[in-house]
XYZ file of C-alpha atoms in Angstrom:
517
model
C -13.830 -29.929 16.734
C -17.443 -29.095 16.901
C -17.115 -25.645 15.652
C -15.262 -27.109 12.628
C -17.754 -29.718 12.108
C -20.277 -26.953 12.534
C -18.739 -24.631 9.833
C -18.525 -27.485 7.363
C -22.168 -28.344 8.009
C -23.389 -24.828 7.359
C -21.009 -24.024 4.659
C -22.769 -23.003 1.511
C -22.879 -25.240 -1.434
C -21.255 -25.109 -4.523
C -23.723 -23.959 -7.255
C -24.311 -26.341 -10.070
C -22.608 -24.541 -12.629
C -19.488 -24.038 -10.325
C -19.496 -27.676 -9.427
C -19.783 -28.573 -13.147
C -16.954 -26.276 -14.315
C -14.428 -26.373 -11.542
C -12.538 -29.739 -12.433
C -12.860 -29.002 -15.944
C -11.411 -25.457 -16.068
C -8.469 -26.853 -14.058
C -7.851 -29.691 -16.210
C -8.068 -27.305 -19.406
C -5.824 -24.678 -17.710
C -3.434 -27.643 -16.758
C -3.605 -28.880 -20.531
C -3.245 -25.656 -22.259
C -0.147 -24.881 -20.105
C 1.554 -28.230 -20.935
C 1.100 -27.754 -24.643
C 2.561 -24.454 -24.321
C 5.358 -25.948 -22.692
C 5.784 -28.647 -25.388
C 5.846 -26.431 -27.977
C 7.459 -23.358 -26.548
C 9.787 -23.114 -29.733
C 6.580 -22.331 -31.664
C 4.745 -20.472 -29.156
C 8.182 -18.269 -28.910
C 8.335 -18.133 -32.635
C 4.759 -16.365 -32.386
C 5.889 -13.816 -29.854
C 8.819 -13.144 -32.123
C 7.018 -12.141 -35.066
C 4.453 -9.975 -33.056
C 7.574 -8.201 -31.551
C 9.425 -7.358 -35.131
C 6.419 -7.069 -37.494
C 4.259 -3.858 -37.386
C 2.075 -5.999 -39.876
C 1.547 -8.932 -36.690
C 1.847 -6.661 -33.933
C -2.077 -7.446 -33.132
C -1.040 -10.895 -32.206
C -0.223 -9.557 -28.391
C -4.219 -8.344 -28.723
C -5.657 -11.636 -29.811
C -5.343 -13.901 -26.593
C -6.948 -11.080 -24.174
C -9.822 -10.664 -26.695
C -10.612 -14.101 -27.020
C -10.579 -14.534 -23.433
C -12.894 -11.589 -23.247
C -15.318 -13.319 -26.097
C -15.178 -16.455 -23.642
C -16.166 -14.329 -20.659
C -19.450 -12.911 -22.642
C -20.311 -16.431 -23.491
C -20.325 -17.423 -19.491
C -24.205 -17.249 -18.724
C -24.469 -19.755 -21.937
C -21.630 -21.944 -20.574
C -22.900 -22.153 -16.982
C -26.145 -23.821 -18.543
C -24.131 -26.373 -20.156
C -23.177 -29.744 -18.733
C -19.479 -30.411 -19.569
C -18.733 -34.012 -20.680
C -15.414 -35.210 -22.213
C -15.434 -36.152 -25.685
C -12.295 -38.605 -26.424
C -12.983 -38.065 -30.151
C -11.129 -34.837 -29.483
C -7.893 -36.850 -29.378
C -7.767 -37.432 -32.786
C -7.947 -33.743 -33.453
C -5.053 -33.619 -31.007
C -3.225 -36.308 -32.736
C -3.813 -34.685 -36.145
C -2.565 -31.051 -35.168
C 0.434 -32.765 -33.821
C 0.887 -34.645 -37.278
C 0.522 -31.239 -38.902
C 3.168 -29.876 -36.975
C 5.348 -32.434 -37.331
C 5.159 -32.118 -40.987
C 5.725 -28.572 -40.920
C 8.534 -28.972 -38.722
C 10.003 -31.531 -41.469
C 9.396 -28.951 -44.296
C 10.608 -26.028 -41.750
C 7.262 -24.535 -42.500
C 7.050 -22.423 -39.455
C 3.409 -21.145 -40.204
C 2.012 -24.736 -40.414
C 4.086 -25.295 -37.333
C 2.300 -22.430 -35.714
C -1.192 -23.206 -36.913
C -1.161 -26.626 -35.921
C -0.061 -25.792 -32.141
C -2.816 -23.248 -32.234
C -5.377 -25.926 -33.238
C -4.389 -27.782 -30.141
C -6.154 -25.574 -28.012
C -9.671 -25.794 -29.491
C -8.989 -29.686 -29.788
C -8.223 -29.631 -25.647
C -11.204 -27.934 -25.063
C -13.570 -30.521 -27.172
C -11.647 -33.352 -25.443
C -12.246 -32.228 -22.035
C -15.324 -30.115 -22.070
C -17.094 -32.011 -24.955
C -18.950 -30.781 -28.384
C -21.679 -28.688 -26.954
C -19.269 -26.493 -24.886
C -16.744 -26.496 -28.175
C -19.831 -25.127 -30.453
C -20.852 -22.440 -27.956
C -17.097 -21.386 -28.070
C -16.720 -21.781 -31.659
C -16.112 -17.961 -32.464
C -13.715 -17.255 -29.996
C -11.782 -20.491 -30.683
C -11.681 -19.716 -34.189
C -10.797 -16.109 -33.669
C -7.551 -17.657 -31.823
C -6.166 -18.601 -35.111
C -5.531 -14.500 -35.961
C -2.664 -14.962 -33.572
C -0.892 -16.872 -36.347
C 1.067 -14.363 -38.871
C -0.481 -15.353 -42.057
C -0.667 -13.553 -45.024
C 2.786 -12.788 -46.263
C 2.472 -14.486 -49.792
C -0.405 -11.629 -50.353
C 2.425 -8.981 -50.339
C 3.418 -9.128 -54.021
C -0.004 -9.345 -55.531
C -0.954 -6.484 -53.481
C 2.023 -4.488 -54.736
C 1.175 -5.198 -58.096
C -2.317 -4.262 -57.725
C -1.286 -0.983 -55.845
C 1.171 -0.149 -58.627
C -1.185 -0.813 -61.386
C -4.166 1.097 -59.544
C -1.792 4.023 -58.682
C -0.845 4.422 -62.518
C -3.966 4.203 -64.096
C -5.314 6.755 -61.680
C -2.534 9.170 -62.605
C -3.120 8.638 -66.258
C -6.894 9.232 -65.841
C -5.870 12.449 -64.239
C -4.030 13.364 -67.100
C -0.267 13.032 -65.752
C 2.059 11.174 -68.073
C 3.711 7.991 -66.555
C 6.222 5.750 -67.614
C 5.974 2.189 -65.613
C 8.372 -0.347 -65.239
C 7.528 -2.950 -63.055
C 6.703 -1.779 -59.737
C 8.929 1.512 -60.322
C 7.199 4.594 -62.080
C 8.158 8.025 -63.208
C 5.802 11.137 -63.606
C 7.244 14.644 -64.506
C 7.912 15.611 -60.816
C 10.033 12.591 -59.459
C 10.447 8.668 -59.434
C 8.241 6.472 -57.571
C 8.412 2.945 -56.466
C 6.054 0.497 -54.790
C 7.763 -1.280 -51.853
C 6.480 -3.622 -49.106
C 5.132 -0.709 -47.076
C 2.887 0.233 -50.002
C 1.314 -2.975 -50.362
C -1.363 -2.089 -47.763
C -1.293 -5.773 -46.018
C -0.728 -4.206 -42.716
C -4.087 -2.480 -43.150
C -5.678 -5.309 -44.866
C -4.849 -7.720 -41.908
C -5.973 -5.362 -39.183
C -9.251 -4.347 -41.081
C -9.886 -8.272 -41.331
C -9.390 -9.104 -37.628
C -11.088 -6.057 -36.252
C -14.016 -6.180 -39.267
C -14.254 -9.954 -38.146
C -14.936 -9.254 -34.363
C -17.410 -6.383 -35.328
C -19.294 -8.844 -37.681
C -19.539 -11.105 -34.771
C -20.648 -8.705 -32.199
C -22.851 -6.778 -34.314
C -24.968 -9.295 -36.393
C -26.852 -12.652 -35.715
C -27.550 -13.820 -39.202
C -24.270 -15.792 -41.006
C -25.196 -14.176 -44.283
C -24.632 -10.534 -42.806
C -21.657 -11.528 -40.825
C -19.948 -13.147 -44.200
C -20.940 -9.812 -46.190
C -19.358 -7.534 -43.609
C -16.119 -9.469 -43.493
C -15.705 -9.593 -47.355
C -16.513 -5.954 -47.210
C -13.563 -5.639 -44.595
C -11.075 -7.418 -47.181
C -12.242 -5.466 -50.231
C -12.696 -1.994 -48.954
C -8.997 -1.573 -47.385
C -7.524 -3.185 -50.643
C -9.366 -0.474 -52.985
C -8.860 2.432 -50.016
C -4.846 1.707 -50.361
C -4.971 2.222 -53.875
C -6.479 5.531 -53.581
C -3.937 6.067 -50.349
C -1.212 5.589 -52.884
C -2.576 7.872 -55.532
C -3.211 10.310 -53.069
C 0.169 10.590 -51.617
C 1.891 10.723 -55.247
C -0.694 13.488 -56.256
C 0.129 15.355 -52.919
C 3.785 15.105 -53.740
C 3.366 16.001 -57.319
C 1.383 19.120 -56.706
C 3.622 20.257 -54.166
C 6.443 20.084 -56.071
C 7.703 17.137 -54.038
C 8.000 18.956 -50.791
C 4.761 17.098 -48.978
C 4.123 13.255 -48.405
C 7.603 12.252 -48.409
C 8.480 11.762 -44.996
C 6.851 11.135 -41.826
C 3.643 12.617 -43.121
C 3.763 10.046 -45.625
C 2.994 7.401 -42.978
C 0.733 9.551 -40.799
C -1.557 10.476 -43.804
C -1.585 6.578 -44.476
C -2.702 5.729 -41.144
C -5.163 8.774 -41.019
C -6.402 7.779 -44.363
C -7.212 4.213 -42.876
C -8.796 5.345 -39.892
C -11.308 7.123 -41.719
C -11.962 4.289 -44.098
C -12.455 1.852 -41.040
C -14.781 4.413 -39.250
C -16.822 4.814 -42.270
C -17.144 1.172 -43.018
C -18.128 0.212 -39.155
C -20.561 3.435 -39.371
C -22.029 1.706 -42.217
C -22.230 -1.572 -41.039
C -23.903 -0.385 -38.057
C -26.956 0.551 -39.704
C -27.908 -3.115 -40.474
C -27.337 -4.262 -36.629
C -29.305 -6.968 -35.489
C -31.241 -6.974 -31.958
C -29.577 -9.290 -29.283
C -31.131 -12.564 -28.785
C -33.213 -13.128 -25.472
C -31.460 -14.660 -22.621
C -32.460 -17.817 -21.065
C -33.251 -18.035 -17.511
C -30.635 -19.643 -15.674
C -32.969 -20.875 -12.592
C -34.565 -23.193 -15.159
C -31.344 -25.112 -15.817
C -31.526 -28.380 -13.680
C -28.559 -28.965 -11.237
C -26.006 -31.300 -12.415
C -23.237 -33.569 -10.424
C -19.716 -32.747 -10.242
C -17.889 -34.519 -12.966
C -15.323 -37.080 -11.645
C -11.751 -35.830 -11.203
C -10.107 -39.254 -12.409
C -11.410 -39.545 -16.090
C -10.824 -35.575 -16.402
C -7.037 -36.063 -15.373
C -6.575 -39.216 -17.703
C -7.947 -37.224 -20.412
C -5.697 -34.298 -19.628
C -2.775 -36.775 -19.540
C -3.706 -38.571 -22.521
C -3.777 -34.624 -24.544
C -0.161 -34.280 -23.351
C 0.870 -37.785 -24.400
C -0.255 -37.601 -27.667
C 0.823 -33.874 -28.436
C 4.352 -34.786 -27.345
C 4.613 -37.327 -30.058
C 5.239 -34.634 -32.588
C 8.377 -33.001 -30.902
C 9.781 -36.285 -29.811
C 9.667 -37.604 -33.552
C 10.966 -34.049 -35.055
C 13.877 -34.281 -32.183
C 14.696 -38.265 -33.605
C 14.986 -37.194 -37.093
C 17.455 -34.019 -36.195
C 19.714 -36.487 -34.544
C 19.762 -38.655 -37.585
C 20.287 -35.597 -40.168
C 23.396 -34.514 -37.908
C 25.122 -37.337 -38.995
C 25.591 -36.178 -42.667
C 28.724 -35.191 -43.993
C 29.668 -32.164 -45.693
C 29.135 -30.840 -49.191
C 31.371 -30.910 -52.302
C 30.004 -29.216 -55.153
C 31.537 -28.768 -58.582
C 30.739 -26.823 -61.557
C 28.436 -28.585 -64.030
C 30.624 -30.001 -67.037
C 30.944 -28.355 -70.363
C 27.783 -29.703 -72.713
C 26.407 -29.050 -76.181
C 28.610 -26.260 -77.023
C 28.408 -24.180 -73.504
C 31.979 -23.806 -72.270
C 32.864 -22.725 -68.845
C 34.437 -19.366 -68.903
C 36.465 -17.271 -66.212
C 35.133 -13.936 -67.649
C 32.993 -11.873 -65.608
C 29.290 -11.652 -66.600
C 28.066 -9.450 -63.782
C 28.352 -7.972 -60.455
C 24.718 -8.986 -59.343
C 24.501 -12.286 -57.065
C 21.129 -13.594 -55.546
C 20.689 -13.139 -51.823
C 20.564 -16.852 -50.698
C 21.750 -17.438 -46.889
C 23.080 -20.452 -45.156
C 23.942 -22.598 -48.032
C 26.238 -25.337 -47.329
C 27.745 -24.851 -50.585
C 27.452 -22.276 -53.521
C 29.199 -21.082 -56.621
C 28.766 -18.755 -59.623
C 29.939 -19.917 -62.840
C 29.664 -18.389 -66.231
C 29.215 -20.325 -69.587
C 29.626 -19.138 -73.060
C 28.222 -20.558 -76.454
C 29.086 -18.220 -79.483
C 28.307 -14.762 -78.582
C 26.087 -15.767 -76.023
C 26.755 -15.794 -71.897
C 24.745 -17.064 -69.380
C 25.540 -17.114 -65.748
C 24.496 -20.084 -63.324
C 24.351 -19.839 -59.414
C 23.833 -22.992 -57.615
C 23.229 -22.820 -53.646
C 23.197 -26.510 -51.985
C 21.557 -26.636 -48.830
C 21.933 -29.671 -46.355
C 20.978 -29.939 -42.612
C 18.417 -26.945 -43.146
C 17.397 -25.046 -40.280
C 16.317 -21.438 -39.375
C 18.697 -19.033 -41.449
C 20.032 -22.170 -43.454
C 17.068 -23.241 -45.359
C 16.574 -23.114 -49.092
C 12.763 -22.420 -49.273
C 12.357 -19.143 -47.392
C 10.948 -15.532 -47.851
C 14.456 -14.180 -46.874
C 16.049 -15.751 -50.145
C 15.466 -13.392 -52.786
C 16.924 -12.252 -55.949
C 17.215 -8.586 -54.879
C 16.310 -7.329 -51.186
C 14.082 -4.264 -51.067
C 15.782 -0.989 -51.309
C 19.030 -2.456 -52.709
C 21.548 0.342 -53.289
C 22.318 -0.940 -56.841
C 19.927 -3.451 -58.224
C 16.066 -3.284 -58.466
C 13.641 -5.973 -58.949
C 11.154 -5.108 -62.015
C 8.849 -7.831 -62.484
C 8.322 -11.614 -61.452
C 6.467 -14.053 -63.215
C 5.955 -18.000 -63.779
C 6.654 -19.577 -66.968
C 5.748 -22.667 -68.113
C 9.411 -23.454 -69.823
C 10.314 -27.184 -69.813
C 8.549 -29.823 -67.950
C 8.824 -28.078 -64.520
C 8.549 -24.654 -65.452
C 10.606 -21.488 -64.015
C 10.335 -18.483 -61.969
C 11.525 -15.099 -64.511
C 12.771 -12.315 -62.775
C 13.576 -8.957 -64.406
C 16.458 -7.205 -62.573
C 18.085 -3.814 -63.374
C 20.749 -1.382 -62.274
C 22.185 1.503 -63.736
C 24.650 0.121 -65.801
C 23.097 -3.519 -66.971
C 19.868 -5.666 -67.100
C 19.407 -9.326 -66.440
C 16.852 -11.738 -67.115
C 16.690 -14.410 -64.398
C 15.559 -17.751 -64.438
C 15.442 -20.245 -61.479
C 13.908 -23.304 -59.768
C 14.070 -25.555 -56.581
C 16.020 -28.849 -57.224
C 15.050 -31.471 -54.395
C 16.062 -35.061 -54.740
C 16.460 -34.797 -58.549
C 12.973 -33.274 -58.969
C 12.678 -29.583 -60.298
C 10.088 -27.363 -58.760
C 8.856 -23.992 -58.970
C 6.275 -23.613 -56.238
C 7.790 -23.165 -52.834
C 4.448 -24.875 -51.151
C 5.270 -27.885 -52.933
C 8.878 -27.638 -52.371
C 8.207 -27.459 -48.607
C 6.011 -30.491 -49.119
C 8.764 -32.523 -50.946
C 11.403 -31.503 -47.969
C 8.730 -32.453 -45.511
C 8.165 -35.932 -47.227
C 12.022 -36.743 -47.696
C 12.572 -35.860 -43.911
C 9.961 -37.856 -42.819
C 11.051 -40.841 -44.821
C 14.519 -40.325 -43.577
C 16.231 -39.433 -46.766
C 17.639 -36.407 -45.487
C 16.831 -32.616 -46.547
C 19.438 -32.311 -49.531
C 18.057 -29.524 -51.760
C 19.351 -26.579 -54.205
C 18.423 -23.625 -55.854
C 19.511 -23.382 -59.523
C 19.761 -19.653 -60.892
C 20.306 -18.792 -64.572
C 21.177 -15.261 -65.517
C 21.773 -13.777 -68.917
C 22.083 -9.982 -69.797
C 19.750 -7.862 -72.306
C 19.517 -4.612 -73.471
C 15.972 -3.044 -73.941
C 13.772 -6.252 -74.894
C 14.393 -9.218 -73.128
C 13.296 -11.791 -75.708
C 16.720 -12.751 -76.990
C 17.849 -13.431 -73.339
C 14.895 -15.399 -72.807
C 15.710 -17.758 -75.942
C 19.295 -17.859 -74.518
C 18.025 -19.043 -71.176
C 15.513 -21.498 -72.624
C 18.324 -23.161 -74.529
C 20.865 -23.249 -71.861
C 18.374 -24.723 -69.370
C 17.323 -27.215 -72.188
C 20.761 -28.451 -73.167
C 22.675 -27.736 -69.770
C 20.038 -29.237 -67.534
C 21.611 -32.852 -67.531
C 24.709 -31.500 -66.362
C 23.647 -29.418 -63.598
C 21.554 -32.447 -62.260
C 24.376 -34.512 -62.366
C 26.525 -31.959 -60.355
C 24.041 -31.767 -57.652
C 23.427 -35.424 -57.418
C 27.272 -35.871 -57.302
C 27.034 -33.206 -54.323
C 24.302 -35.221 -52.626
C 26.385 -38.274 -52.795
C 29.551 -36.976 -51.688
C 29.973 -36.687 -47.733
C 33.845 -36.210 -47.360
């Protein structure tokens, strides 16, 4: 007994920093683990995207890099006295509400961003404002784990095609371009998703942001370098595509067509990024002087009871989102099947059984769908309706996998897409081509009687209707008209059809929404 007492009396006291931080770190670890457990489906969706997409495979490195950045801050953090800030619970609640909206609209990226935002909010709530500010960059860097940027794919493909064709013309090589496809005397080329340079751009931004933070102290320098990390890979990708075409052209289509196509791209990207970092290192800022830790006054260990209560409050507030989402899903399961009828003949447009085209849009998981052909005089229009109910992953209206034509389709090719301000709601126009036919396609979303073309606005409408208990009934309306060389006559046909048949289309969709056999 005396030995034990002596050992306790002579045990080294906890350092002030350790006394302050041990219960805080425990509370943070428990809270973050509980958040990941509550939102395990969202966390699993992040890992799934990292695994299947080369563009976002860097996500596996983000968490270790964040932990390393926090470790670099350990001396600065040791000088701080963490103090709970219950105002952070408001941020947790806001993130949970954002996640719920994302779940209602089936916007996976919104759910992933909201879940990620809960981690900085938990740090603020448990450790306080000064600690959150000290860890501002590591906590912000955590958002790079979320796969965002796919919306840039099509604009980057358009830019790459324009740059390549322009460079070829300046070189003196004749080019015939049609959308993302172009022909030169030595062969045919197309700009596909892998040619967009999106993976180079995202990798450059992630690494460039980290480099700017570690290399510069001034905010202006950091922002300028991040801007360079955005602009340089976009321009470099244009030169990469032009270089590949030129190598193949000058080698009589023997080089830069197989695996060397990809090797050349990554080697070129490595050279460009290395040059960017070398130039950026010229203006490196000196590191700030370190403050003497011995001058920091000791602080008392925080009470464990308030921290435990705050951690429990974080978990309780965060759990509200998934609980309400589960309640909404249970209500949606009570809806019946869909009976979708063909729109009635209107204004001279008559339903006919004659085939118009072998093309069909690639819209998956619709609860009901039909493709009809209407004729008025010598003009014909194909109408596709895809009705969605009880939407879920793999069976949702607004998703990047629902397209007019998939990449590298064996028969059909997507030449061009644009937004037109036709009618009150506008339409998305797509030009399609096969070896035997050309089609002009118009489409829009129908959600609760409202016509929309923006996928983001459509997601917002779906989220609103679900949260208000109105269900998630929605539909895709797609019109197609054939043309020869110039699409203007087909465009006029679609314009007239959309104007005159719109009431019948809306009535058919409204009837499908009401019917629950």
